[in-house]
mmCIF file of C-alpha atoms in Angstrom:
data_model
loop_
_atom_site.group_PDB
_atom_site.id
_atom_site.type_symbol
_atom_site.label_atom_id
_atom_site.label_comp_id
_atom_site.label_asym_id
_atom_site.label_seq_id
_atom_site.Cartn_x
_atom_site.Cartn_y
_atom_site.Cartn_z
ATOM 1 C CA MET A 1 -92.622 -107.189 -140.854
ATOM 2 C CA LYS A 2 -94.352 -109.893 -142.883
ATOM 3 C CA ILE A 3 -92.535 -111.109 -145.978
ATOM 4 C CA VAL A 4 -94.609 -113.315 -148.480
ATOM 5 C CA LEU A 5 -92.109 -115.132 -150.853
ATOM 6 C CA PHE A 6 -93.966 -115.817 -154.179
ATOM 7 C CA SER A 7 -92.679 -118.502 -156.558
ATOM 8 C CA ALA A 8 -91.217 -120.233 -153.692
ATOM 9 C CA GLY A 9 -90.021 -123.768 -154.724
ATOM 10 C CA GLU A 10 -86.828 -125.335 -153.184
ATOM 11 C CA ALA A 11 -86.941 -126.023 -149.338
ATOM 12 C CA ALA A 12 -83.269 -124.852 -149.085
ATOM 13 C CA ASP A 13 -84.044 -121.684 -150.388
ATOM 14 C CA GLU A 14 -86.824 -121.142 -148.050
ATOM 15 C CA ALA A 15 -84.954 -122.311 -145.199
ATOM 16 C CA ALA A 16 -82.226 -119.520 -146.043
ATOM 17 C CA PHE A 17 -85.102 -116.615 -146.274
ATOM 18 C CA SER A 18 -86.572 -117.893 -143.224
ATOM 19 C CA ALA A 19 -83.088 -117.482 -141.439
ATOM 20 C CA LEU A 20 -83.516 -113.742 -141.835
ATOM 21 C CA GLY A 21 -84.581 -113.712 -138.232
ATOM 22 C CA GLY A 22 -85.509 -110.578 -136.209
ATOM 23 C CA ASP A 23 -88.816 -108.956 -136.723
ATOM 24 C CA LEU A 24 -88.929 -110.579 -140.085
ATOM 25 C CA ALA A 25 -91.677 -113.320 -140.480
ATOM 26 C CA VAL A 26 -91.275 -115.094 -143.828
ATOM 27 C CA LEU A 27 -94.377 -116.962 -145.461
ATOM 28 C CA PRO A 28 -93.302 -118.991 -148.971
ATOM 29 C CA VAL A 29 -96.041 -119.256 -151.352
ATOM 30 C CA THR A 30 -95.559 -121.460 -154.175
ATOM 31 C CA ALA A 31 -97.599 -119.682 -156.749
ATOM 32 C CA PRO A 32 -96.620 -116.394 -158.355
ATOM 33 C CA LEU A 33 -98.000 -113.223 -157.242
ATOM 34 C CA ASP A 34 -101.353 -112.436 -159.178
ATOM 35 C CA ALA A 35 -104.907 -110.991 -159.039
ATOM 36 C CA GLY A 36 -106.309 -114.265 -157.836
ATOM 37 C CA ASN A 37 -104.097 -114.836 -154.816
ATOM 38 C CA VAL A 38 -103.170 -111.167 -153.613
ATOM 39 C CA ASP A 39 -106.173 -110.684 -151.335
ATOM 40 C CA ALA A 40 -105.001 -113.590 -149.137
ATOM 41 C CA HIS A 41 -101.749 -111.617 -148.415
ATOM 42 C CA GLU A 42 -103.076 -108.256 -147.870
ATOM 43 C CA ASP A 43 -100.995 -108.044 -144.581
ATOM 44 C CA ALA A 44 -97.664 -108.313 -146.310
ATOM 45 C CA ASP A 45 -95.477 -105.624 -145.694
ATOM 46 C CA ILE A 46 -92.610 -107.314 -147.963
ATOM 47 C CA VAL A 47 -93.052 -109.219 -151.286
ATOM 48 C CA SER A 48 -90.483 -110.922 -153.437
ATOM 49 C CA GLY A 49 -91.003 -112.801 -156.699
ATOM 50 C CA PHE A 50 -89.695 -113.516 -160.090
ATOM 51 C CA ALA A 51 -90.479 -112.156 -163.583
ATOM 52 C CA GLY A 52 -93.646 -114.281 -163.601
ATOM 53 C CA CYS A 53 -95.241 -112.119 -160.671
ATOM 54 C CA ASP A 54 -97.749 -109.549 -161.317
ATOM 55 C CA PHE A 55 -96.435 -106.537 -159.713
ATOM 56 C CA SER A 56 -99.125 -104.217 -161.682
ATOM 57 C CA ALA A 57 -100.721 -101.061 -159.990
ATOM 58 C CA ALA A 58 -103.930 -103.021 -160.085
ATOM 59 C CA THR A 59 -102.557 -105.954 -157.907
ATOM 60 C CA LEU A 60 -100.307 -103.692 -155.837
ATOM 61 C CA SER A 61 -102.912 -101.630 -154.870
ATOM 62 C CA ARG A 62 -104.600 -104.601 -153.069
ATOM 63 C CA LEU A 63 -101.713 -104.814 -150.724
ATOM 64 C CA PRO A 64 -102.370 -101.652 -148.414
ATOM 65 C CA ARG A 65 -99.069 -102.323 -145.996
ATOM 66 C CA LEU A 66 -96.743 -103.056 -148.671
ATOM 67 C CA ARG A 67 -93.411 -100.832 -148.403
ATOM 68 C CA PHE A 68 -90.807 -102.998 -150.250
ATOM 69 C CA ILE A 69 -90.704 -105.288 -153.237
ATOM 70 C CA ALA A 70 -87.728 -107.570 -153.630
ATOM 71 C CA VAL A 71 -87.464 -108.872 -157.334
ATOM 72 C CA ARG A 72 -85.689 -112.264 -157.430
ATOM 73 C CA ALA A 73 -84.022 -111.087 -161.125
ATOM 74 C CA THR A 74 -82.494 -108.446 -162.669
ATOM 75 C CA GLY A 75 -85.106 -107.402 -165.016
ATOM 76 C CA PHE A 76 -88.136 -105.415 -163.288
ATOM 77 C CA ASP A 77 -90.229 -104.630 -166.304
ATOM 78 C CA ASN A 78 -92.924 -106.417 -164.697
ATOM 79 C CA VAL A 79 -93.007 -103.901 -161.672
ATOM 80 C CA ASP A 80 -95.138 -100.727 -162.026
ATOM 81 C CA LEU A 81 -92.517 -98.324 -160.975
ATOM 82 C CA ALA A 82 -94.465 -95.198 -161.330
ATOM 83 C CA TYR A 83 -97.206 -96.716 -158.802
ATOM 84 C CA CYS A 84 -94.527 -97.778 -156.626
ATOM 85 C CA ARG A 85 -93.024 -94.163 -156.492
ATOM 86 C CA ALA A 86 -96.338 -92.492 -156.093
ATOM 87 C CA ARG A 87 -97.033 -94.942 -152.975
ATOM 88 C CA GLY A 88 -93.444 -94.817 -151.632
ATOM 89 C CA ILE A 89 -92.930 -98.365 -152.008
ATOM 90 C CA LEU A 90 -89.188 -99.487 -152.709
ATOM 91 C CA VAL A 91 -88.194 -101.725 -154.855
ATOM 92 C CA SER A 92 -84.745 -103.904 -155.412
ATOM 93 C CA ASN A 93 -83.644 -106.322 -157.922
ATOM 94 C CA VAL A 94 -80.463 -108.601 -158.363
ATOM 95 C CA PRO A 95 -78.247 -106.663 -160.581
ATOM 96 C CA ALA A 96 -75.838 -109.506 -161.814
ATOM 97 C CA TYR A 97 -76.535 -113.162 -161.058
ATOM 98 C CA GLY A 98 -76.791 -115.166 -164.372
ATOM 99 C CA ASP A 99 -73.709 -113.163 -166.467
ATOM 100 C CA SER A 100 -72.222 -116.986 -167.288
ATOM 101 C CA THR A 101 -75.546 -119.098 -166.885
ATOM 102 C CA VAL A 102 -77.313 -116.858 -169.474
ATOM 103 C CA ALA A 103 -74.613 -116.432 -171.962
ATOM 104 C CA GLU A 104 -73.989 -120.076 -172.002
ATOM 105 C CA HIS A 105 -77.685 -120.680 -172.454
ATOM 106 C CA ALA A 106 -77.460 -118.734 -175.643
ATOM 107 C CA PHE A 107 -74.546 -120.454 -176.804
ATOM 108 C CA GLY A 108 -76.277 -123.649 -175.927
ATOM 109 C CA LEU A 109 -79.129 -122.989 -178.124
ATOM 110 C CA LEU A 110 -76.597 -121.674 -180.913
ATOM 111 C CA LEU A 111 -74.718 -125.149 -180.681
ATOM 112 C CA ALA A 112 -77.704 -126.987 -180.781
ATOM 113 C CA LEU A 113 -79.018 -125.399 -183.948
ATOM 114 C CA SER A 114 -75.626 -125.491 -185.557
ATOM 115 C CA ARG A 115 -75.270 -128.878 -185.377
ATOM 116 C CA ARG A 116 -78.964 -129.927 -185.569
ATOM 117 C CA THR A 117 -78.666 -131.565 -182.133
ATOM 118 C CA VAL A 118 -82.326 -131.820 -181.136
ATOM 119 C CA PRO A 119 -83.403 -133.570 -184.485
ATOM 120 C CA CYS A 120 -80.413 -135.926 -183.945
ATOM 121 C CA ALA A 121 -81.357 -136.780 -180.355
ATOM 122 C CA GLU A 122 -85.197 -137.332 -181.305
ATOM 123 C CA ALA A 123 -84.045 -139.627 -184.037
ATOM 124 C CA THR A 124 -81.915 -141.840 -182.016
ATOM 125 C CA ARG A 125 -84.738 -141.916 -179.127
ATOM 126 C CA ARG A 126 -86.874 -143.440 -181.844
ATOM 127 C CA GLY A 127 -84.238 -145.858 -182.584
ATOM 128 C CA ASP A 128 -83.244 -144.356 -186.069
ATOM 129 C CA PHE A 129 -79.423 -144.544 -185.896
ATOM 130 C CA THR A 130 -79.295 -143.722 -189.668
ATOM 131 C CA PHE A 131 -80.882 -140.294 -189.534
ATOM 132 C CA CYS A 132 -78.696 -137.730 -191.249
ATOM 133 C CA PRO A 133 -79.889 -133.937 -190.884
ATOM 134 C CA ASP A 134 -79.026 -130.997 -193.117
ATOM 135 C CA ARG A 135 -75.143 -130.271 -192.711
ATOM 136 C CA GLY A 136 -74.453 -127.912 -189.729
ATOM 137 C CA PHE A 137 -72.126 -125.143 -189.674
ATOM 138 C CA GLU A 138 -68.791 -124.506 -187.817
ATOM 139 C CA LEU A 139 -68.924 -121.161 -185.251
ATOM 140 C CA ARG A 140 -65.147 -120.731 -186.222
ATOM 141 C CA GLY A 141 -64.617 -117.771 -188.479
ATOM 142 C CA LYS A 142 -68.380 -116.611 -188.225
ATOM 143 C CA ALA A 143 -69.248 -112.981 -187.274
ATOM 144 C CA PHE A 144 -70.993 -112.934 -184.000
ATOM 145 C CA GLY A 145 -73.171 -109.765 -183.388
ATOM 146 C CA VAL A 146 -73.542 -108.897 -179.793
ATOM 147 C CA VAL A 147 -76.651 -106.464 -179.279
ATOM 148 C CA GLY A 148 -76.194 -105.293 -175.586
ATOM 149 C CA THR A 149 -72.614 -105.259 -173.883
ATOM 150 C CA GLY A 150 -73.641 -105.382 -170.433
ATOM 151 C CA HIS A 151 -72.749 -108.125 -168.009
ATOM 152 C CA ILE A 152 -74.203 -110.804 -169.903
ATOM 153 C CA GLY A 153 -73.275 -109.591 -173.249
ATOM 154 C CA ARG A 154 -69.366 -109.548 -172.058
ATOM 155 C CA ARG A 155 -69.426 -112.958 -171.187
ATOM 156 C CA ALA A 156 -71.327 -114.040 -174.636
ATOM 157 C CA ILE A 157 -68.236 -112.039 -176.201
ATOM 158 C CA GLU A 158 -65.562 -114.202 -174.265
ATOM 159 C CA MET A 159 -67.173 -117.292 -175.576
ATOM 160 C CA ALA A 160 -67.314 -115.997 -179.069
ATOM 161 C CA LEU A 161 -63.843 -115.144 -179.116
ATOM 162 C CA GLY A 162 -62.980 -118.829 -177.526
ATOM 163 C CA PHE A 163 -64.763 -120.447 -180.324
ATOM 164 C CA GLY A 164 -62.661 -118.212 -182.987
ATOM 165 C CA MET A 165 -65.297 -115.915 -184.123
ATOM 166 C CA THR A 166 -65.073 -112.277 -184.944
ATOM 167 C CA VAL A 167 -67.262 -109.971 -182.667
ATOM 168 C CA LEU A 168 -69.212 -107.091 -183.679
ATOM 169 C CA ALA A 169 -70.854 -105.034 -181.206
ATOM 170 C CA TYR A 170 -73.828 -102.597 -180.570
ATOM 171 C CA ASP A 171 -74.821 -100.745 -177.589
ATOM 172 C CA ALA A 172 -76.529 -97.384 -177.193
ATOM 173 C CA MET A 173 -73.957 -96.589 -174.563
ATOM 174 C CA PRO A 174 -70.838 -98.341 -175.771
ATOM 175 C CA SER A 175 -68.296 -99.584 -173.077
ATOM 176 C CA PRO A 176 -64.604 -97.602 -173.496
ATOM 177 C CA ASP A 177 -62.755 -100.726 -172.323
ATOM 178 C CA LEU A 178 -64.234 -102.871 -174.901
ATOM 179 C CA GLN A 179 -64.158 -100.152 -177.625
ATOM 180 C CA ALA A 180 -60.299 -100.147 -176.768
ATOM 181 C CA ARG A 181 -59.914 -103.639 -177.493
ATOM 182 C CA PRO A 182 -58.621 -104.857 -181.201
ATOM 183 C CA ASP A 183 -60.694 -108.107 -181.137
ATOM 184 C CA ILE A 184 -64.015 -106.217 -180.667
ATOM 185 C CA ARG A 185 -65.469 -103.855 -183.322
ATOM 186 C CA TYR A 186 -68.179 -101.559 -182.153
ATOM 187 C CA VAL A 187 -70.660 -100.727 -185.078
ATOM 188 C CA THR A 188 -73.961 -99.111 -185.860
ATOM 189 C CA PHE A 189 -77.185 -101.337 -185.074
ATOM 190 C CA ASN A 190 -77.717 -101.576 -188.925
ATOM 191 C CA ALA A 191 -74.250 -102.631 -189.818
ATOM 192 C CA LEU A 192 -74.256 -105.392 -187.271
ATOM 193 C CA LEU A 193 -77.500 -106.798 -188.569
ATOM 194 C CA ALA A 194 -76.075 -106.678 -191.925
ATOM 195 C CA GLU A 195 -72.921 -108.239 -191.197
ATOM 196 C CA ALA A 196 -73.329 -110.789 -188.371
ATOM 197 C CA ASP A 197 -73.922 -114.215 -189.099
ATOM 198 C CA ILE A 198 -75.197 -114.848 -185.652
ATOM 199 C CA VAL A 199 -77.203 -111.781 -183.881
ATOM 200 C CA SER A 200 -77.496 -112.373 -180.088
ATOM 201 C CA LEU A 201 -79.609 -110.087 -178.064
ATOM 202 C CA HIS A 202 -78.710 -109.116 -174.512
ATOM 203 C CA VAL A 203 -80.530 -105.798 -173.726
ATOM 204 C CA PRO A 204 -83.043 -105.102 -170.929
ATOM 205 C CA ALA A 205 -86.795 -104.607 -171.564
ATOM 206 C CA THR A 206 -87.094 -100.762 -172.041
ATOM 207 C CA PRO A 207 -89.480 -98.496 -174.144
ATOM 208 C CA GLN A 208 -86.320 -98.265 -176.510
ATOM 209 C CA THR A 209 -85.859 -101.842 -176.879
ATOM 210 C CA ASP A 210 -89.558 -102.770 -177.339
ATOM 211 C CA GLY A 211 -89.797 -104.472 -180.880
ATOM 212 C CA MET A 212 -86.194 -103.473 -181.378
ATOM 213 C CA ILE A 213 -86.088 -106.542 -184.094
ATOM 214 C CA GLY A 214 -89.093 -105.851 -186.230
ATOM 215 C CA ALA A 215 -89.703 -106.662 -189.839
ATOM 216 C CA ALA A 216 -87.411 -104.085 -191.174
ATOM 217 C CA GLU A 217 -84.650 -105.293 -188.758
ATOM 218 C CA LEU A 218 -85.013 -108.896 -189.900
ATOM 219 C CA ALA A 219 -84.934 -108.049 -193.657
ATOM 220 C CA ARG A 220 -81.679 -106.140 -193.047
ATOM 221 C CA MET A 221 -80.008 -109.368 -191.410
ATOM 222 C CA LYS A 222 -77.875 -111.268 -193.571
ATOM 223 C CA ARG A 223 -79.495 -113.889 -195.547
ATOM 224 C CA GLY A 224 -78.997 -117.320 -193.780
ATOM 225 C CA ALA A 225 -78.249 -115.498 -190.161
ATOM 226 C CA VAL A 226 -79.115 -117.008 -187.009
ATOM 227 C CA LEU A 227 -81.136 -115.038 -184.049
ATOM 228 C CA ILE A 228 -80.446 -115.946 -180.402
ATOM 229 C CA ASN A 229 -82.835 -114.383 -177.848
ATOM 230 C CA THR A 230 -82.197 -114.831 -174.202
ATOM 231 C CA ALA A 231 -82.991 -111.303 -173.348
ATOM 232 C CA ARG A 232 -86.859 -110.380 -173.104
ATOM 233 C CA GLY A 233 -89.596 -111.606 -175.512
ATOM 234 C CA GLN A 234 -91.004 -108.123 -176.409
ATOM 235 C CA VAL A 235 -87.536 -107.127 -177.817
ATOM 236 C CA VAL A 236 -88.530 -109.301 -181.042
ATOM 237 C CA ASP A 237 -91.557 -109.040 -183.214
ATOM 238 C CA HIS A 238 -92.202 -112.794 -183.334
ATOM 239 C CA ALA A 239 -94.851 -112.660 -186.289
ATOM 240 C CA ALA A 240 -92.181 -110.987 -188.523
ATOM 241 C CA LEU A 241 -89.862 -113.718 -187.153
ATOM 242 C CA VAL A 242 -92.286 -116.337 -188.207
ATOM 243 C CA GLY A 243 -92.294 -114.715 -191.744
ATOM 244 C CA ALA A 244 -88.492 -114.385 -191.953
ATOM 245 C CA LEU A 245 -87.848 -117.817 -191.131
ATOM 246 C CA GLU A 246 -90.606 -119.291 -193.411
ATOM 247 C CA ARG A 247 -89.250 -117.325 -196.300
ATOM 248 C CA GLY A 248 -85.715 -118.805 -195.623
ATOM 249 C CA HIS A 249 -84.147 -115.574 -195.109
ATOM 250 C CA LEU A 250 -83.302 -116.442 -191.776
ATOM 251 C CA ALA A 251 -81.780 -119.871 -191.215
ATOM 252 C CA ALA A 252 -82.859 -120.548 -187.541
ATOM 253 C CA ALA A 253 -83.594 -118.908 -184.206
ATOM 254 C CA GLY A 254 -82.955 -119.807 -180.590
ATOM 255 C CA LEU A 255 -85.350 -118.411 -178.276
ATOM 256 C CA ASP A 256 -85.725 -118.594 -174.523
ATOM 257 C CA VAL A 257 -88.142 -115.657 -174.040
ATOM 258 C CA LEU A 258 -91.508 -114.974 -175.684
ATOM 259 C CA PRO A 259 -93.946 -111.902 -174.985
ATOM 260 C CA ASP A 260 -96.843 -112.594 -172.948
ATOM 261 C CA GLU A 261 -95.589 -115.775 -171.260
ATOM 262 C CA THR A 262 -98.045 -115.867 -168.519
ATOM 263 C CA LEU A 263 -100.642 -116.303 -170.985
ATOM 264 C CA LEU A 264 -98.588 -119.242 -172.742
ATOM 265 C CA ARG A 265 -98.140 -120.872 -169.421
ATOM 266 C CA HIS A 266 -101.881 -120.478 -168.489
ATOM 267 C CA PRO A 267 -103.728 -120.936 -171.587
ATOM 268 C CA ASP A 268 -107.367 -121.021 -169.722
ATOM 269 C CA LYS A 269 -106.770 -117.070 -169.475
ATOM 270 C CA PHE A 270 -107.316 -117.013 -173.141
ATOM 271 C CA PHE A 271 -111.143 -118.214 -172.676
ATOM 272 C CA ALA A 272 -111.524 -116.183 -168.927
ATOM 273 C CA PRO A 273 -114.605 -113.944 -169.853
ATOM 274 C CA ASP A 274 -113.506 -111.224 -167.681
ATOM 275 C CA GLN A 275 -109.896 -111.308 -169.148
ATOM 276 C CA ALA A 276 -110.305 -111.441 -172.775
ATOM 277 C CA PRO A 277 -106.837 -111.214 -174.402
ATOM 278 C CA SER A 278 -106.253 -108.370 -176.700
ATOM 279 C CA ALA A 279 -105.615 -108.609 -180.473
ATOM 280 C CA THR A 280 -101.907 -108.025 -179.854
ATOM 281 C CA GLN A 281 -101.681 -110.635 -177.204
ATOM 282 C CA LEU A 282 -103.351 -113.213 -179.697
ATOM 283 C CA ARG A 283 -101.053 -112.472 -182.496
ATOM 284 C CA ALA A 284 -97.934 -113.045 -180.247
ATOM 285 C CA ALA A 285 -99.424 -116.201 -178.781
ATOM 286 C CA LEU A 286 -100.092 -117.573 -182.213
ATOM 287 C CA ALA A 287 -96.467 -116.680 -183.522
ATOM 288 C CA ALA A 288 -95.144 -118.541 -180.247
ATOM 289 C CA ARG A 289 -96.891 -121.523 -181.152
ATOM 290 C CA ALA A 290 -95.913 -121.437 -184.756
ATOM 291 C CA LEU A 291 -92.238 -120.659 -183.815
ATOM 292 C CA ALA A 292 -92.260 -123.541 -181.331
ATOM 293 C CA SER A 293 -93.371 -125.859 -184.036
ATOM 294 C CA MET A 294 -90.623 -125.192 -186.651
ATOM 295 C CA PRO A 295 -87.807 -127.724 -187.145
ATOM 296 C CA ASN A 296 -85.239 -124.691 -187.525
ATOM 297 C CA VAL A 297 -86.456 -123.045 -184.239
ATOM 298 C CA ILE A 298 -85.462 -123.924 -180.514
ATOM 299 C CA VAL A 299 -87.674 -122.536 -177.862
ATOM 300 C CA THR A 300 -86.997 -123.173 -174.314
ATOM 301 C CA PRO A 301 -89.284 -121.848 -171.280
ATOM 302 C CA HIS A 302 -87.509 -118.790 -170.031
ATOM 303 C CA ASN A 303 -84.912 -121.020 -168.516
ATOM 304 C CA ALA A 304 -81.571 -119.483 -169.447
ATOM 305 C CA TYR A 305 -81.179 -118.408 -165.643
ATOM 306 C CA ASN A 306 -81.880 -121.746 -164.181
ATOM 307 C CA THR A 307 -78.520 -123.224 -162.556
ATOM 308 C CA GLN A 308 -77.459 -124.050 -159.086
ATOM 309 C CA GLU A 309 -74.814 -121.281 -159.196
ATOM 310 C CA ALA A 310 -77.276 -118.530 -160.373
ATOM 311 C CA PHE A 311 -80.232 -119.550 -157.939
ATOM 312 C CA ARG A 312 -77.704 -119.339 -154.964
ATOM 313 C CA ARG A 313 -76.751 -115.807 -156.015
ATOM 314 C CA ILE A 314 -80.216 -114.710 -156.387
ATOM 315 C CA VAL A 315 -80.949 -116.112 -153.168
ATOM 316 C CA GLU A 316 -77.829 -114.711 -151.359
ATOM 317 C CA THR A 317 -78.493 -110.917 -152.743
ATOM 318 C CA THR A 318 -82.290 -110.825 -152.191
ATOM 319 C CA ILE A 319 -81.791 -111.684 -148.733
ATOM 320 C CA ALA A 320 -79.341 -109.083 -148.499
ATOM 321 C CA ASN A 321 -81.651 -106.564 -150.111
ATOM 322 C CA ILE A 322 -84.448 -107.438 -147.446
ATOM 323 C CA ARG A 323 -82.018 -107.189 -144.606
ATOM 324 C CA ALA A 324 -80.819 -103.748 -145.660
ATOM 325 C CA PHE A 325 -84.156 -102.554 -146.474
ATOM 326 C CA ALA A 326 -85.141 -103.782 -142.560
ATOM 327 C CA GLU A 327 -82.265 -101.944 -141.508
ATOM 328 C CA GLY A 328 -83.062 -98.955 -142.763
ATOM 329 C CA ASN A 329 -79.985 -98.830 -145.489
ATOM 330 C CA PRO A 330 -81.845 -100.238 -148.826
ATOM 331 C CA ILE A 331 -79.541 -101.334 -151.577
ATOM 332 C CA ASN A 332 -79.870 -102.399 -155.028
ATOM 333 C CA LEU A 333 -83.007 -99.833 -155.794
ATOM 334 C CA VAL A 334 -84.458 -99.454 -158.945
ATOM 335 C CA GLY A 335 -86.744 -96.669 -160.394
#
């Protein structure tokens, strides 16, 4: 079987996949899978890629031999699962690889905002050692609101408790063991928004979480609160977030994810005559640009997952997923 490894980067990772052996031939491709390169790999039996790959029906339909997609991520919202089910294409993911990695990045964003780290570092790079930003704030004693108490949310809770914060939690399916703990208080979604000093999002991309934080939810948040999003861009209405920040209702935001990230990475697509972006995409892109320019906002380029340890777990689990499929006993299936 031929495996095409899209978004391949590091030589060590490519070597690990190539060592699968047997009847599995691995072809590494630096670019993500998209409409522009899919036809060059129409003989692929297995494809693997990150969140930036286009696993839509339009693209997958041009891979007639495809039998298995190994997503090298936990989220799989970029895969058209209905198409895959109809064509008998199995899909696997990496259920848990970045619990600590992503939660640490969320706190990295929060700490940088709370202590004005970015403007201070920029000032000293300019040679200005007299720069004095607005005063920051301590985390100790603040109310940390965790939306989503899965693997990553749990690690964020541990970190919040380590900083001496009180923890509010919301999840559509609360964890019984967390509910039993006296140092964690499950509340309704609206109560969390109203009471938390920091709201940190750790939910998957689903129809239920799409637009979960909109204008109404931002208005419910405590004045002067901070929003952290390391989940998925579509969870937040970023145009509404711009307004909440400009009015001073929110103090700051730390974002690792944005909607339509592929368009932001490849702005030439905005001007392609055959791929004109929709009004919704244009609105989201403009909001993203506005947020990235705000002094009280930190935007990182979907980088929360990017540690040596997390990548090692991604590679190991994906290899296990491919091997299990090849042996007829697929694991970590989704959809």
